[in-house]
Coordinates of C-alpha atoms in Angstrom, one line a residue:
X420 CA -16.1 -10.5 10.6
X421 CA -17.9 -12.6 13.2
X422 CA -18.6 -11.1 16.7
X423 CA -16.5 -13.9 18.3
X424 CA -13.3 -13.0 16.4
X425 CA -10.8 -10.5 17.7
X426 CA -8.4 -8.7 15.4
X427 CA -4.8 -9.5 16.0
X428 CA -3.0 -6.8 18.0
X429 CA 0.2 -5.5 16.6
X430 CA 2.2 -2.6 18.2
X431 CA 5.4 -1.1 17.0
X432 CA 8.0 0.4 19.3
X433 CA 11.2 1.7 17.5
X434 CA 12.1 -1.1 15.1
X435 CA 10.4 -3.9 17.0
X436 CA 6.9 -5.2 16.2
X437 CA 5.0 -7.0 18.9
X438 CA 2.1 -9.4 18.1
X439 CA -0.5 -10.4 20.7
X440 CA -2.8 -13.2 19.6
X441 CA -4.7 -16.0 21.3
X442 CA -2.9 -15.3 24.6
X443 CA 0.5 -15.6 23.0
X444 CA 3.1 -12.8 22.4
X445 CA 5.7 -12.8 19.6
X446 CA 8.2 -10.1 18.5
X447 CA 9.7 -9.4 15.1
X448 CA 12.4 -6.9 14.1
X449 CA 11.3 -4.4 11.4
X450 CA 13.4 -2.5 9.0
X451 CA 13.3 0.0 6.1
X452 CA 13.0 -1.1 2.5
X453 CA 16.3 -0.9 0.6
X454 CA 17.2 2.1 -1.4
X455 CA 17.1 0.5 -4.8
X456 CA 13.6 -0.7 -4.3
X457 CA 12.6 2.8 -2.9
X458 CA 14.1 4.5 -6.0
X459 CA 12.2 2.1 -8.3
X460 CA 8.9 2.8 -6.5
X461 CA 9.4 6.6 -6.7
X462 CA 10.4 6.5 -10.3
X463 CA 7.4 4.3 -11.2
X464 CA 5.0 6.5 -9.3
X465 CA 6.2 9.7 -11.0
X466 CA 5.9 7.9 -14.4
X467 CA 2.3 6.9 -13.6
X468 CA 1.4 10.5 -12.5
X469 CA 2.9 11.8 -15.7
X470 CA 0.7 9.4 -17.7
X471 CA -2.4 10.3 -15.7
X472 CA -1.8 14.0 -16.1
X473 CA -1.5 13.6 -19.8
X474 CA -4.7 11.5 -19.8
X475 CA -2.7 8.5 -21.2
X476 CA -4.0 5.0 -20.8
X477 CA -2.4 3.1 -17.9
X478 CA -2.4 -0.6 -18.9
X479 CA -1.2 -2.0 -15.6
X480 CA 0.3 -0.3 -12.6
X481 CA 3.0 -2.9 -11.7
X482 CA 4.5 -0.6 -9.0
X483 CA 1.1 -0.4 -7.2
X484 CA -0.4 -3.9 -7.8
X485 CA 1.9 -6.6 -6.4
X486 CA 0.8 -10.1 -5.5
X487 CA 0.1 -10.6 -1.8
X488 CA 0.4 -14.1 -0.2
X489 CA -1.4 -15.0 3.0
X490 CA -1.9 -18.4 4.8
X491 CA -5.0 -20.0 6.2
X492 CA -5.6 -22.9 8.6
X493 CA -7.7 -24.9 6.2
X494 CA -5.3 -25.1 3.2
X495 CA -1.7 -26.1 2.8
X496 CA -1.4 -23.6 0.0
X497 CA -1.2 -19.8 0.2
X498 CA -3.9 -17.5 -0.9
X499 CA -2.6 -15.1 -3.6
X500 CA -4.2 -11.9 -4.8
X501 CA -3.1 -8.7 -6.5
X502 CA -3.5 -5.8 -4.1
X503 CA -3.1 -2.0 -4.4
X504 CA -0.1 -1.2 -2.2
X505 CA 0.9 2.3 -1.2
X506 CA 2.9 4.1 1.5
X507 CA 2.1 6.4 4.4
X508 CA 3.9 9.4 5.9
X509 CA 6.0 9.1 9.0
X510 CA 3.9 9.6 12.1
X511 CA 5.2 13.2 12.6
X512 CA 4.1 14.2 9.1
X513 CA 0.9 12.3 8.7
X514 CA -1.4 15.2 9.8
X515 CA 0.3 17.5 7.4
X516 CA -0.3 15.2 4.4
X517 CA -3.8 14.2 5.5
X518 CA -4.6 17.9 5.3
X519 CA -3.3 18.1 1.7
X520 CA -4.9 14.9 0.4
X521 CA -8.2 15.1 2.2
X522 CA -8.7 18.8 1.1
X523 CA -8.2 17.7 -2.6
X524 CA -10.7 14.8 -2.1
X525 CA -13.3 17.2 -0.6
X526 CA -12.8 19.5 -3.6
X527 CA -13.3 16.8 -6.2
X528 CA -16.3 15.3 -4.3
X529 CA -18.0 18.7 -4.5
X530 CA -17.7 18.5 -8.3
X531 CA -18.6 14.9 -8.7
X532 CA -17.1 11.9 -10.6
X533 CA -18.2 13.3 -14.0
X534 CA -15.5 16.0 -13.6
X535 CA -12.6 13.5 -13.6
X536 CA -10.9 15.3 -16.5
X537 CA -11.4 18.7 -15.0
X538 CA -9.8 17.7 -11.6
X539 CA -6.9 15.7 -13.0
X540 CA -4.3 18.4 -12.4
X541 CA -5.5 19.0 -8.8
X542 CA -5.5 15.3 -8.0
X543 CA -2.1 14.6 -9.4
X544 CA -0.6 17.7 -7.8
X545 CA -1.8 16.5 -4.4
X546 CA -0.3 13.1 -4.8
X547 CA 2.9 14.5 -6.1
X548 CA 3.3 16.6 -3.0
X549 CA 3.6 13.5 -0.9
X550 CA 6.0 11.5 -3.1
X551 CA 8.1 14.6 -3.7
X552 CA 9.4 14.2 -0.1
X553 CA 10.6 10.6 0.3
X554 CA 12.3 11.6 3.6
X555 CA 8.8 12.1 5.0
X556 CA 7.7 8.5 4.1
X557 CA 7.9 5.7 6.6
X558 CA 9.7 3.1 4.5
X559 CA 9.3 0.5 7.2
X560 CA 5.6 -0.1 6.3
X561 CA 3.3 -0.7 3.4
X562 CA -0.4 0.2 3.3
X563 CA -3.4 -1.3 1.6
X564 CA -7.2 -1.2 1.9
X565 CA -9.5 -4.2 2.5
X566 CA -12.5 -4.3 0.3
X567 CA -14.2 -7.7 0.3
X568 CA -13.3 -9.2 3.7
X569 CA -12.5 -12.4 1.7
X570 CA -9.7 -14.9 1.9
X571 CA -7.0 -12.3 2.6
X572 CA -8.9 -10.9 5.5
X573 CA -9.8 -14.2 7.0
X574 CA -6.3 -15.4 6.8
X575 CA -4.8 -12.3 8.3
X576 CA -7.2 -12.5 11.3
X577 CA -5.7 -15.9 12.1
X578 CA -2.1 -15.5 10.9
X579 CA -1.2 -11.8 10.5
X580 CA 1.8 -12.4 8.2
X581 CA 2.0 -11.7 4.5
X582 CA 4.5 -11.9 1.7
X583 CA 4.4 -9.3 -1.1
X584 CA 5.9 -9.8 -4.5
X585 CA 6.4 -7.0 -7.1
X586 CA 7.4 -7.8 -10.7
X587 CA 8.2 -4.7 -12.8
X588 CA 8.1 -4.4 -16.5
X589 CA 10.9 -3.9 -19.1
X590 CA 13.6 -2.8 -19.3
X591 CA 14.3 -3.1 -15.6
X592 CA 12.2 -6.2 -14.6
X593 CA 12.6 -5.2 -10.9
X594 CA 11.3 -8.0 -8.7
X595 CA 11.2 -7.9 -5.0
X596 CA 9.7 -9.9 -2.2
X597 CA 8.8 -8.3 1.1
X598 CA 7.9 -10.3 4.2
X599 CA 5.6 -8.5 6.7
X600 CA 3.8 -8.5 10.0
X601 CA 0.3 -7.1 9.4
X602 CA -1.6 -4.6 11.5
X603 CA -5.3 -4.4 10.8
X604 CA -6.6 -0.9 11.3
X605 CA -10.1 0.7 11.3
X606 CA -11.5 3.8 9.6
X607 CA -10.7 6.3 12.4
X608 CA -7.0 5.5 12.2
X609 CA -4.8 8.2 10.5
X610 CA -3.1 5.7 8.3
X611 CA -6.5 4.3 7.2
X612 CA -7.7 7.8 6.4
X613 CA -4.5 8.5 4.4
X614 CA -4.8 5.3 2.4
X615 CA -8.5 5.9 1.7
X616 CA -7.9 9.5 0.6
X617 CA -5.1 8.6 -1.7
X618 CA -7.3 6.0 -3.3
X619 CA -10.1 8.5 -3.7
X620 CA -7.9 10.8 -5.7
X621 CA -7.9 8.3 -8.6
X622 CA -11.0 6.3 -7.9
X623 CA -12.7 7.2 -11.2
X624 CA -9.7 6.8 -13.4
X625 CA -10.2 4.1 -16.1
X626 CA -7.6 1.8 -14.5
X627 CA -9.6 1.5 -11.3
X628 CA -12.7 -0.6 -10.5
X629 CA -14.9 1.9 -8.5
X630 CA -15.1 0.7 -4.9
X631 CA -15.8 3.2 -2.2
X632 CA -16.5 0.9 0.9
X633 CA -13.4 -0.3 2.8
X634 CA -14.1 -1.8 6.2
X635 CA -10.4 -2.1 7.2
X636 CA -6.9 -1.2 6.1
X637 CA -3.7 -3.0 6.6
X638 CA -0.3 -1.7 7.7
X639 CA 2.3 -4.2 6.6
X640 CA 5.4 -3.8 8.7
X641 CA 8.5 -4.8 6.8
X642 CA 10.4 -7.6 8.5
X643 CA 12.6 -8.9 5.6
X644 CA 13.0 -8.5 1.9
X645 CA 14.6 -10.4 -1.0
X646 CA 15.8 -8.9 -4.3
X647 CA 14.5 -11.3 -7.0
X648 CA 15.4 -9.1 -10.0
X649 CA 16.6 -11.4 -12.8
X650 CA 20.2 -11.1 -13.8
X651 CA 21.7 -11.7 -17.2
X652 CA 23.3 -15.1 -17.5
X653 CA 25.0 -16.0 -20.7
X654 CA 28.3 -17.5 -22.1

């Protein structure tokens, strides 16, 4: 990021998000994700953790890797990229779950990446503790880590809005678009720390490309959503 650029400022009070950028202020309502999408996410994550625990090959984690669209000033077309999306605890629970996840990360870092098989149960158990309590998750927001400071980052610094599209696999074929206002956060932020620690739990699993440097994270505040799941149509 250039020294002359300033990160967009997004603050959330209640269910209103306020964006301050280039001397202008705009506000958007935010809301929780719908229950059918939440249920799909939870079921998918539990299935992935079951596979990891059994050391089964995970071909593609559709629940975690949606397409994220952002918009730049120099192109009439959106920038599209698959991104690893997760969730974070509600503010009142985040220190509790940070303690659990960061303690597990510290334990596996002591042992080193060569012990991936030996620490699998510990890592999965830590992640399961979070997703076992969906009432502790803030379903108004998504979370992802920035790695490359490429097109997505440049676009969000100028237009902090994103659309996220999930497409599930058979037999459900769940498809959902979520439109978001994006808050860029730095490493000292609790939500950044949580996203980073959750990533570290599974950094050396075969389905990940190992990447341990993340200059920023994004909180994507949910403004709107559209159910795009295909329906049967026949005579």
